[in-house]
Coordinates of C-alpha atoms in Angstrom, one line a residue:
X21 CA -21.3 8.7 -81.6
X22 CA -21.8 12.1 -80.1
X23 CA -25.3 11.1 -78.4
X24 CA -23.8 8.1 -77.4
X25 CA -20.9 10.1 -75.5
X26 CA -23.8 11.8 -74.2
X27 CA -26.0 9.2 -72.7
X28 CA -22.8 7.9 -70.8
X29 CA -21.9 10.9 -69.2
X30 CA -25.6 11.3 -67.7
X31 CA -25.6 7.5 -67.1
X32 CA -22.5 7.8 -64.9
X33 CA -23.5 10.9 -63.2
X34 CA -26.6 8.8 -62.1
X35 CA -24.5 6.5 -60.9
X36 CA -22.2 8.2 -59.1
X37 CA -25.1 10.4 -57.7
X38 CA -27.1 6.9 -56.4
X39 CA -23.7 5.7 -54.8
X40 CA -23.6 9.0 -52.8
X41 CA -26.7 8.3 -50.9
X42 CA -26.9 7.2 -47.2
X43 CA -22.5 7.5 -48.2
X44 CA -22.4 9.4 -44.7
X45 CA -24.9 7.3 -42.7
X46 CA -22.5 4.0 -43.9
X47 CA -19.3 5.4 -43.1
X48 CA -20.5 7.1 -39.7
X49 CA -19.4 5.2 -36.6
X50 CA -22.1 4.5 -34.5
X51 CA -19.9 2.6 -31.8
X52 CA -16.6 4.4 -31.5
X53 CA -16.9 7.9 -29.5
X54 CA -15.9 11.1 -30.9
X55 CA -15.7 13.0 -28.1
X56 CA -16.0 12.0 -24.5
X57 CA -18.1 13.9 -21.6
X58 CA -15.8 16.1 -19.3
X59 CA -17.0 14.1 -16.1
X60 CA -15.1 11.0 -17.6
X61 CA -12.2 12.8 -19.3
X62 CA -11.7 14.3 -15.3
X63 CA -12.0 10.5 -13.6
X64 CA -9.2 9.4 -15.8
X65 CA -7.4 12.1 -14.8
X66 CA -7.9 11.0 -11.1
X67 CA -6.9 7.2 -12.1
X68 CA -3.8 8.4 -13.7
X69 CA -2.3 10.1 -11.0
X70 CA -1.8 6.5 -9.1
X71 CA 0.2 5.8 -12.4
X72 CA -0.8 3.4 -15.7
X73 CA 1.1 0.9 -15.4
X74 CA 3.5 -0.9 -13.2
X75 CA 6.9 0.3 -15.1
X76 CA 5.8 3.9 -14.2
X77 CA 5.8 2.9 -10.1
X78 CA 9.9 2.9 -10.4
X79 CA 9.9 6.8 -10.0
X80 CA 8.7 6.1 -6.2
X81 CA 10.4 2.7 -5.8
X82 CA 13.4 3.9 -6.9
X83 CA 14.0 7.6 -5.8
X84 CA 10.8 8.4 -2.8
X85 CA 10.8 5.3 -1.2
X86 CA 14.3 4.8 -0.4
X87 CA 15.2 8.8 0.1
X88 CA 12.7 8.8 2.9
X89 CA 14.3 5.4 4.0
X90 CA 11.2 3.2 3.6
X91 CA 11.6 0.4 1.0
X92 CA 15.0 -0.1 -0.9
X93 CA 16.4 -2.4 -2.8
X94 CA 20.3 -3.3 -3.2
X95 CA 20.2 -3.8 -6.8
X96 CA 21.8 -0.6 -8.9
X97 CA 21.9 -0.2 -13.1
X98 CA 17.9 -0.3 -13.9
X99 CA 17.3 0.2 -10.3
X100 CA 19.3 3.0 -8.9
X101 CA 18.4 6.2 -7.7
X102 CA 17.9 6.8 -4.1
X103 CA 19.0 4.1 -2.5
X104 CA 22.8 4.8 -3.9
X105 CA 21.8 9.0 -4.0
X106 CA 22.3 8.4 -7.4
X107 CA 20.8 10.1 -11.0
X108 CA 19.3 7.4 -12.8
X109 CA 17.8 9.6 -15.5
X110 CA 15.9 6.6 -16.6
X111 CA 13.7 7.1 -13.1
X112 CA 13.8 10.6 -12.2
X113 CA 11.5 11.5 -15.3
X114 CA 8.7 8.9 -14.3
X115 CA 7.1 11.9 -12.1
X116 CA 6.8 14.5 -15.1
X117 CA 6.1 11.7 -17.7
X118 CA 2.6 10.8 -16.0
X119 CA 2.1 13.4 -15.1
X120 CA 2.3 16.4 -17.9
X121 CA 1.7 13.3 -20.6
X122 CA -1.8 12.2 -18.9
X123 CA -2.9 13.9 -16.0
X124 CA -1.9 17.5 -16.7
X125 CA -3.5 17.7 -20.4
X126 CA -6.8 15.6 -19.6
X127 CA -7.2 19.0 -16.8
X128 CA -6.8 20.9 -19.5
X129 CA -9.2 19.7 -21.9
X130 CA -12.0 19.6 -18.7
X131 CA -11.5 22.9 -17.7
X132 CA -11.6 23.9 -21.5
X133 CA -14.9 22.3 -21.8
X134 CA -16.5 23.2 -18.9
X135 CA -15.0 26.5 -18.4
X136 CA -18.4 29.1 -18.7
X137 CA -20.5 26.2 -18.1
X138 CA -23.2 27.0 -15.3
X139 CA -24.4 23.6 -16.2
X140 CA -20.9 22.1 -15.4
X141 CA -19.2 24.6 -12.5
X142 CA -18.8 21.5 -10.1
X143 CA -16.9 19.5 -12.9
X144 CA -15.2 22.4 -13.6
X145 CA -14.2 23.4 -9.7
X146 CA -13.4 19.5 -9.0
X147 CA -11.0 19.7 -11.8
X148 CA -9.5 22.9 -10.4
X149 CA -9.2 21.3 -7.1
X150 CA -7.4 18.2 -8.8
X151 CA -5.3 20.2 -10.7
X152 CA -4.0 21.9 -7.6
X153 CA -3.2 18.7 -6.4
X154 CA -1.8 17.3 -9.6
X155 CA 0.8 20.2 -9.8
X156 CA 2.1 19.9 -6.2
X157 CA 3.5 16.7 -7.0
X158 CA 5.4 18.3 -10.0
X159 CA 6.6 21.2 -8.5
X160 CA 7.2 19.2 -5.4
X161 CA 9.5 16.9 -7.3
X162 CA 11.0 19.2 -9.8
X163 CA 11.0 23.1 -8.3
X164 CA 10.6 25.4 -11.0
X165 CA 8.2 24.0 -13.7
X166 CA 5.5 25.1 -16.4
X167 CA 2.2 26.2 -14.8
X168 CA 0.3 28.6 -16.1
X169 CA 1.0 27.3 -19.7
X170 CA 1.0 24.0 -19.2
X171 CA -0.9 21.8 -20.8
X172 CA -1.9 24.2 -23.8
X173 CA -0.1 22.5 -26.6
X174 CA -3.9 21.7 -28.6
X175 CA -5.9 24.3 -27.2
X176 CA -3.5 27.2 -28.1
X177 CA 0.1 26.1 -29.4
X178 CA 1.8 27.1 -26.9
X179 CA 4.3 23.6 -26.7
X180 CA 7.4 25.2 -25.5
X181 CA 6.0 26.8 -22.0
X182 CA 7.6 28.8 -19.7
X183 CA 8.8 27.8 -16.2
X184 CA 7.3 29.6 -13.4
X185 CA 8.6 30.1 -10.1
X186 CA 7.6 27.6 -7.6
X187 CA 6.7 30.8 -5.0
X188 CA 4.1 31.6 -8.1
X189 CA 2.8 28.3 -8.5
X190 CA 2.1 27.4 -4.8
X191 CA 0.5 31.1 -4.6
X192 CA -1.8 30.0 -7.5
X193 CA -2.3 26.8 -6.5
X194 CA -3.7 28.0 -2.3
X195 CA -5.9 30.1 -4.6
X196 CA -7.2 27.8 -7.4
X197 CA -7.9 25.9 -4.0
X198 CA -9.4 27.8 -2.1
X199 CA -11.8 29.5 -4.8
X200 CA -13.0 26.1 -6.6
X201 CA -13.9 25.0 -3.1
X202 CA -16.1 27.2 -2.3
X203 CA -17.5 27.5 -5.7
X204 CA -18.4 23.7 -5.2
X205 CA -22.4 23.7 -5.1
X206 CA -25.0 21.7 -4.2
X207 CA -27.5 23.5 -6.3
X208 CA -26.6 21.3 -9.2
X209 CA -27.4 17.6 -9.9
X210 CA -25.0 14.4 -8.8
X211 CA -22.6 13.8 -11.1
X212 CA -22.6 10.0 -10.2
X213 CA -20.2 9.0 -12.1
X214 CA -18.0 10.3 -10.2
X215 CA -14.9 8.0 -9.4
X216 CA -14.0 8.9 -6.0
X217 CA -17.9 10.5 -4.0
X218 CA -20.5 9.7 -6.3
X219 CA -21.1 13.0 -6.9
X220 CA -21.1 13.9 -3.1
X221 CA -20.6 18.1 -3.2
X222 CA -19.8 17.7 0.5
X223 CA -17.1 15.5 0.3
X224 CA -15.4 17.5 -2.3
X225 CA -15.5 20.5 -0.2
X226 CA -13.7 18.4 2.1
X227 CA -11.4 17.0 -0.1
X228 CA -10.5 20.3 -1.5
X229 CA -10.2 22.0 1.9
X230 CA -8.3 19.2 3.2
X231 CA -5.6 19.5 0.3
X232 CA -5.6 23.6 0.9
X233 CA -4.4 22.5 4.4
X234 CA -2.0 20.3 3.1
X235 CA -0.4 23.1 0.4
X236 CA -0.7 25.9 3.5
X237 CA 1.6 23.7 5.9
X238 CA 4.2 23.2 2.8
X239 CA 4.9 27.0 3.0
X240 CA 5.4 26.5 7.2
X241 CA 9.7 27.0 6.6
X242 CA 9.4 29.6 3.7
X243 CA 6.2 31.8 4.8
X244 CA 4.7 30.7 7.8
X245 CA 2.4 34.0 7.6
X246 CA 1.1 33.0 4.4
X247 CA 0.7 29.2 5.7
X248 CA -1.4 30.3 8.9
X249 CA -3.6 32.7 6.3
X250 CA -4.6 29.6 4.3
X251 CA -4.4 27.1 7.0
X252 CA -7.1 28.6 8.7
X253 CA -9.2 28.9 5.6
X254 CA -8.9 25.8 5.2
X255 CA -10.2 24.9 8.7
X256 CA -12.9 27.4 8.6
X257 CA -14.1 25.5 5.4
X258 CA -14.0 21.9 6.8
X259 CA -11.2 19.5 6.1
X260 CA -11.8 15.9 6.1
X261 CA -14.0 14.7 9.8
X262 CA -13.5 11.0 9.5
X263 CA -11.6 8.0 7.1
X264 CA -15.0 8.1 5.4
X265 CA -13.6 11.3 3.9
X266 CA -10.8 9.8 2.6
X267 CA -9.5 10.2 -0.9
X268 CA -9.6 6.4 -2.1
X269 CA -8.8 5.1 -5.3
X270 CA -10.1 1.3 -5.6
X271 CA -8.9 -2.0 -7.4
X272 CA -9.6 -4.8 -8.2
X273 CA -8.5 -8.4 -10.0
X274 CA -8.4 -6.8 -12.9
X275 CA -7.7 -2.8 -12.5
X276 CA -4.7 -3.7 -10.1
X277 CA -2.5 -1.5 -7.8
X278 CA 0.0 -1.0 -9.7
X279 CA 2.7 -0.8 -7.0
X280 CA 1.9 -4.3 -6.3
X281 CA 1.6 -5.8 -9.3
X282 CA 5.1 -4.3 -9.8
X283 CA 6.2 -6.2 -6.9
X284 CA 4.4 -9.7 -7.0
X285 CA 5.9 -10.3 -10.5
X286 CA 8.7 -8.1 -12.5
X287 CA 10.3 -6.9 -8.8
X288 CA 9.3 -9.4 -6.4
X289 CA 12.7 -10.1 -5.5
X290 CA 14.6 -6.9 -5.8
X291 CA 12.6 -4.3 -3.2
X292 CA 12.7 -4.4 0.8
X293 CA 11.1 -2.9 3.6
X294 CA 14.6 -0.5 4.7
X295 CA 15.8 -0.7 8.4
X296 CA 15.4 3.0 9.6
X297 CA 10.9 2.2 9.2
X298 CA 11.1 -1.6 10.6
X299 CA 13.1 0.1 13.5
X300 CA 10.8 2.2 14.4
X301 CA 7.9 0.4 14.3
X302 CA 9.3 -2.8 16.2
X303 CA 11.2 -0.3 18.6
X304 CA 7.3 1.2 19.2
X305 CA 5.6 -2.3 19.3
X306 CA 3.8 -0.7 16.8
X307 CA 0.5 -2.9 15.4
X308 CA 1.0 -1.5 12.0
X309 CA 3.9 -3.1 11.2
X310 CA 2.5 -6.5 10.7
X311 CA -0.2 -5.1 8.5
X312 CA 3.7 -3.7 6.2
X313 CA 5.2 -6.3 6.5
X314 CA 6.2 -9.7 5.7
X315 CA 9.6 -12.0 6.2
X316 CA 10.4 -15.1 4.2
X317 CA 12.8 -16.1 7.2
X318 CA 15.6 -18.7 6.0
X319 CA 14.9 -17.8 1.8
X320 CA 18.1 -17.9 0.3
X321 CA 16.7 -16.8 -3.1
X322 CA 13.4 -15.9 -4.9
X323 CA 12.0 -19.1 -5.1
X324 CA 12.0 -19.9 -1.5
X325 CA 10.3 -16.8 -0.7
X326 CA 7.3 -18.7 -0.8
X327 CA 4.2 -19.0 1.5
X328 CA 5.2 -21.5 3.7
X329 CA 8.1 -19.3 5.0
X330 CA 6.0 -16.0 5.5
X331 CA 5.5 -14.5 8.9
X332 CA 4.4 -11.3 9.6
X333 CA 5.3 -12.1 13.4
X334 CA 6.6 -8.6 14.1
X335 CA 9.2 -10.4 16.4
X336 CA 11.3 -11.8 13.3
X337 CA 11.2 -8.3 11.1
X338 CA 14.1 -7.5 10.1
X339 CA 14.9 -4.6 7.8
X340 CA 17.2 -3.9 5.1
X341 CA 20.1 -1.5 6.4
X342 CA 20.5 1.5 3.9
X343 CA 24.1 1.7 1.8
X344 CA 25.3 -1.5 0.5
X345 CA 24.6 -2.8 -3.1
X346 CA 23.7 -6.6 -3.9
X347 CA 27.5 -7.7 -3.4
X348 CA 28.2 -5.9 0.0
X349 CA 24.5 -6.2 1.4
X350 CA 26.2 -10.0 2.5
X351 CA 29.0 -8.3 4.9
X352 CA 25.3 -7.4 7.0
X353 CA 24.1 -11.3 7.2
X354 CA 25.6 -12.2 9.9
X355 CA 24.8 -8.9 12.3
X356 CA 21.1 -9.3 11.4
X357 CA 20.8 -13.0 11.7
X358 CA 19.5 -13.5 8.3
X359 CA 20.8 -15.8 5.6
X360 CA 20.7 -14.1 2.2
X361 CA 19.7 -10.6 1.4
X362 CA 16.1 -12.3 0.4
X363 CA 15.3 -13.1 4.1
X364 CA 15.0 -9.5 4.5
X365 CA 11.5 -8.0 5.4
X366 CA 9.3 -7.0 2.4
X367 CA 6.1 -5.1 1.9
X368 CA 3.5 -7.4 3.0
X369 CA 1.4 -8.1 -0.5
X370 CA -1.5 -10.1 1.7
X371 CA -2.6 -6.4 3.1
X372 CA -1.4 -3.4 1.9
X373 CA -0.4 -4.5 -1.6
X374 CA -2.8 -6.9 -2.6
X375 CA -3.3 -6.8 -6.0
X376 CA -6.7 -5.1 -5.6
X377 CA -5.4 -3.0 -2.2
X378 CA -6.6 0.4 -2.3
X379 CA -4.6 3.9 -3.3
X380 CA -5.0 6.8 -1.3
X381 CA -4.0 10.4 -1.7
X382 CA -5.1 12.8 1.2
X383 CA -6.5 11.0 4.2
X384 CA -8.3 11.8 7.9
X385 CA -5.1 10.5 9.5
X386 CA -2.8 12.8 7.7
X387 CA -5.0 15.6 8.1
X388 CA -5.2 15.5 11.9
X389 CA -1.6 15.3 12.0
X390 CA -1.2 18.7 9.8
X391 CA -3.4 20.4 12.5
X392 CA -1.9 18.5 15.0
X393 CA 1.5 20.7 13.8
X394 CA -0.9 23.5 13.2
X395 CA -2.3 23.9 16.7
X396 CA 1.4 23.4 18.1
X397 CA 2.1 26.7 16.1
X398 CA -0.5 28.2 17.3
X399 CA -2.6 28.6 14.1
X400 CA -6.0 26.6 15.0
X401 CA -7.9 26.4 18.2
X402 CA -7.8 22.5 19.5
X403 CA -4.7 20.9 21.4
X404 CA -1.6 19.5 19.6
X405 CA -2.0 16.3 21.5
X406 CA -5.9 15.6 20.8
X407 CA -5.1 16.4 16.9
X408 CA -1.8 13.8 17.3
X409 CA -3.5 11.0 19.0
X410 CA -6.9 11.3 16.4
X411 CA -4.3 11.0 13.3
X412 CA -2.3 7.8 15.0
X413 CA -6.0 6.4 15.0
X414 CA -7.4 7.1 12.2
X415 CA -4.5 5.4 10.7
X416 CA -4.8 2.4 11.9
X417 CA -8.1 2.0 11.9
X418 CA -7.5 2.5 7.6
X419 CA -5.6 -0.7 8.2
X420 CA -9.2 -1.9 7.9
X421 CA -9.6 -0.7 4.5
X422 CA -6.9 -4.1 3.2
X423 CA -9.1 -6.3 4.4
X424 CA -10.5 -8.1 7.7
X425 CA -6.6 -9.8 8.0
X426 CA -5.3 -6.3 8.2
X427 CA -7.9 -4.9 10.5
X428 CA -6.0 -3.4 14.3
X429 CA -8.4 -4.1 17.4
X430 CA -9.0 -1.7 19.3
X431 CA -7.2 -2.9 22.1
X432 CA -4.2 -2.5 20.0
X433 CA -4.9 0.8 19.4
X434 CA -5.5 1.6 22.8
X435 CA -2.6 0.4 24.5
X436 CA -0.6 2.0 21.5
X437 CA -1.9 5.8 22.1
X438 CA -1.9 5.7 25.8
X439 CA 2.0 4.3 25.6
X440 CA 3.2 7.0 23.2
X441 CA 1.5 10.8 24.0
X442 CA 2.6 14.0 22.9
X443 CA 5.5 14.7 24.6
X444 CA 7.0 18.5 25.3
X445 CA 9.6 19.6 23.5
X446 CA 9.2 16.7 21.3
X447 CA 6.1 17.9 19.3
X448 CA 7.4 18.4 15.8
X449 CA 9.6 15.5 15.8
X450 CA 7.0 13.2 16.9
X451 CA 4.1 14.5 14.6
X452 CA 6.1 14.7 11.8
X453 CA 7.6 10.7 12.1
X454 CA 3.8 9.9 12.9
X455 CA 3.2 11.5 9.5
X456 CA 6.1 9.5 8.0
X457 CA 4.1 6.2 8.7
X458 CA 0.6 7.8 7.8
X459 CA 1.9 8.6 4.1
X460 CA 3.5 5.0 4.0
X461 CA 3.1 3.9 0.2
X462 CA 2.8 7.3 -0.9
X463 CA 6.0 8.0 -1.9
X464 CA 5.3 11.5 -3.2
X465 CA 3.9 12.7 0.2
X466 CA 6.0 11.1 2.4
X467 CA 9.2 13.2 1.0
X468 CA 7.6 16.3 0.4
X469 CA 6.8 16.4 4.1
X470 CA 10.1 15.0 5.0
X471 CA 11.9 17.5 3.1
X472 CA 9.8 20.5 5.0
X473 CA 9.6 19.6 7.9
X474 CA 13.1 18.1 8.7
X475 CA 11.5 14.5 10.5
X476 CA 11.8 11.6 11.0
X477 CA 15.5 12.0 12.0
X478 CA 16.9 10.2 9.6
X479 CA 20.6 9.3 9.2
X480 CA 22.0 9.6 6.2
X481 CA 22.4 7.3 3.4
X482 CA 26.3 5.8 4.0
X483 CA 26.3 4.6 0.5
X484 CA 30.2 5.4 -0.8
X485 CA 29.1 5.9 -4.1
X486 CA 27.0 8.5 -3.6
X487 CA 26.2 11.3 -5.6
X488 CA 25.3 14.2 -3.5
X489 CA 26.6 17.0 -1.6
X490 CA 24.4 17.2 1.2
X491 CA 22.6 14.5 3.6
X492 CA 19.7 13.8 1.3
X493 CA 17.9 13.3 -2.1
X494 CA 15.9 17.9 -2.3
X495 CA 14.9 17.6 -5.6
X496 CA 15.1 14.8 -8.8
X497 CA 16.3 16.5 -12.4
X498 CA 14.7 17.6 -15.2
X499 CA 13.8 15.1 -18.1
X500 CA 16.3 14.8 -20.8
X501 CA 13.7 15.2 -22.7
X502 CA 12.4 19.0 -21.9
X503 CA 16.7 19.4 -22.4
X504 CA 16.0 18.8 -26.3
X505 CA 12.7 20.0 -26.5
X506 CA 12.6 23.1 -24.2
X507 CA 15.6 24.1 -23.5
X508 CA 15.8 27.6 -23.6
X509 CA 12.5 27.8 -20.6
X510 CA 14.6 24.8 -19.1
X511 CA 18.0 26.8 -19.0
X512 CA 16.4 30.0 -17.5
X513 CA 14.7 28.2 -14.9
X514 CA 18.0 26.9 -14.0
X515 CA 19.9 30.0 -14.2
X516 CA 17.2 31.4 -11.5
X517 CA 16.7 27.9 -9.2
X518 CA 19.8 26.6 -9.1
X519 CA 22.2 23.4 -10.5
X520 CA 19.7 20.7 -12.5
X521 CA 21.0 18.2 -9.6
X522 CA 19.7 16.4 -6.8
X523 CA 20.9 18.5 -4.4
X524 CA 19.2 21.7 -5.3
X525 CA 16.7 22.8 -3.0
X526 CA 13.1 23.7 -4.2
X527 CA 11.7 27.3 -3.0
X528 CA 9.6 26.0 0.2
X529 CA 12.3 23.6 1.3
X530 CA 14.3 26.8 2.9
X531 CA 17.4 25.5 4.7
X532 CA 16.6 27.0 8.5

């Protein structure tokens, strides 16, 4: 019995020992990825800060768009936010939830990788360069947030960061800036998979000069010494030369824009182009605004806002006034000589919000305008009125970039720039509106650059419901969410930056 005891223990040793070979091999995933190379981990970085999904658009439809008076809608619970000056906490975390969630902690895990790397410096300077970028749109937004531990949850455990000053970050971020960029080499081989140049050092260098402009000129009210300092580093380094430049992201019928997939389905009926932008584009006979905008004249509800009533015929525009919900939006009918609020003008989603229309986040236009402000102040050589009149162009010649139907002759453009120069006295107002039109669709530029510089002259938002104290919208809230899990950084940032409201103002928006 003993040997027999025997011989089955070694038998099932045997066994087990012949069941353990090639175990491994078998259960090893050939398909799946375990780890992904930083070049990709860094492009879906870039992809996410155009937002994942059309539900996370509602931070910019809701709050930037209609603060800056450019698309509004009347409708309020799910929907309100800036066009009632109104917290609608469901909205104002959209911002920090894309970003920290996605954007922030993919940077993190690139720069982590690639940090040391001589093989990898351009990775890891473009992702220092995006970074930058990625955190003026928080700190923009928000004021006060966590910088220089952000992000580090995995990598060292630090999950309840502190809040830095705003003054701090933007001083890190001209930095980060201006180092990575000229880091940026040549030297190295094309990293061509590389979502927005191929792998094109030059047009990185460009790219990251041309957002170093953009971060200098957002210090112009706070520390103008500081702004020319960097401003003309920035110059000195090359900023963007032509729309080729441009920082683009593309879609297509599958990868859509999310803005306008948000409103050719879910919101089709509830957003409108806002009077105060139709104004003053039909007041200027400007040959944009056909390329915004489309009217479904006579609809009387969402199902006659169909093709056969569409005109873009800049003639019959006519934009929703700002202040009145669904219910008193109809005491404006009559004045405006429309039937319904749904014969209102809308973004046009034949051009600029196609389904597969392209995203853009720093362009040529934009960029001549900055130095067109620049050279008024005296920082850069060049004339304020050469600088205006190149960004007007290069604007609408992007139209271009939504396709053939949305392409301005030059004609147009002509007779446009030689009816509206640079006039004296006028040069900030009218650079700044100019700017106002170029950032159209880019909600988070257009009201940073509102907020600093003070234009277009806007009136305010007559909604009686409103929630604010002064004329506009300086800054959304912090998420309830950083409330419960962060509170204590959350509280002493607010004890230094002021009330966690929407009239607070954020360190570079200085009230002159």
């Amino acid at each position: 019995m003993k040997k027999l005891t025997i011989l089955f223990s070694i038998a099932i040793c045997l066994f087990a020992t012949s069941c353990d070979e090639g175990f491994d091999e078998i259960n090893t995933n050939k398909v799946d990825p375990t780890s992904l190379a930083p070049s990709f981990v860094l492009n879906k970085a870039i992809i996410s800060t155009t937002y994942l999904d059309g539900g996370s658009t509602l931070g910019m439809l809701t709050y930037h768009f209609p603060i800056v008076q450019q698309i509004v809608t009347p409708y309020g619970s799910s929907l309100s936010g800036g066009n009632y000056d109104q917290i609608n906490n469901s909205n104002t975390d959209r911002v920090w939830t894309n970003f920290y969630r996605n954007v922030v902690k993919q940077l993190v895990a690139v720069l982590d990788q690639t940090k040391g790397d001589p093989k990898q410096s351009n990775i890891y300077n473009q992702a220092r360069i995006w970074k930058a970028y990625t955190f003026m749109i928080l700190t923009d937004t928000y004021g006060d947030i966590p910088y220089f531990e952000a992000g580090q949850g995995f990598t060292t455990e630090i999950i309840t960061p502190k809040y830095d000053k705003q003054e701090a970050i933007y001083k890190d971020i001209l930095k980060e800036l201006d180092e990575a960029t000229a880091a940026l080499t040549t030297a190295q081989a094309a990293v061509t998979t590389d979502i927005l140049y191929g792998g094109n050092v030059d047009k990185w260098k460009k790219l990251g000069n041309s957002f170093l402009l953009r971060a200098a000129m957002r210090l112009s009210k706070v520390d103008p010494a500081t702004a020319q300092t960097f401003v003309k580093k920035a110059v000195s380094g090359g900023v963007f030369q032509s729309n080729a430049d441009n920082s683009i992201i593309r879609h297509t019928a599958i990868y859509n824009n999310y803005i306008a997939n948000h409103l050719a389905a879910r919101e089709k009926t509830n957003f409108y182009l806002a009077a105060p932008f139709v104004n003053f584009l039909k007041e200027n006979n400007d040959p944009r605004l056909p390329v915004f905008a489309v009217r479904y004249v006579g609809a009387k509800g969402g199902p006659e806002q169909n093709a056969a009533r569409a005109s873009s015929d800049p003639k019959v525009q006519v934009g929703m006034p700002m202040g009145y919900n669904d219910v008193s939006i109809s005491t404006t009918f009559a004045t405006n000589g429309v039937v319904s609020l749904w014969d209102y003008s809308q973004v046009n989603l034949s051009t600029v919000l196609k389904l597969d229309a392209p995203e853009f986040h720093i362009t040529y236009a934009q960029v001549q305008l900055l130095l067109a402000e620049a050279a008024f102040r005296g920082w850069v050589s060049g004339t304020a009125a050469e600088y205006f009149a190149k960004g007007i162009r290069a604007n609408m010649e992007q139209m271009a970039a939504y396709g053939a139907n949305a392409a301005i002759p030059e004609a147009a453009i002509k007779a446009y720039l030689d009816t509206h120069p640079l006039t004296a006295g006028k040069e900030l107002e009218q650079i700044n509106t100019q700017y106002w039109v170029a950032a159209f669709l880019d909600g988070n530029e257009a009201w940073a650059n509102f907020r600093r510089s003070g234009f277009p002259a806007l009136k305010k938002n007559p909604y009686p419901g409103s929630e604010i104290k002064g004329d506009f919208i300086r800054r959304l809230p912090y998420p309830d969410s950083e409330l419960t899990v962060n509170v204590g950084s959350v509280n002493e940032a607010i004890s230094r930056q002021g009330p966690n409201d929407l009239d607070t103002r954020v360190w570079w928006d200085k009230k002159l």
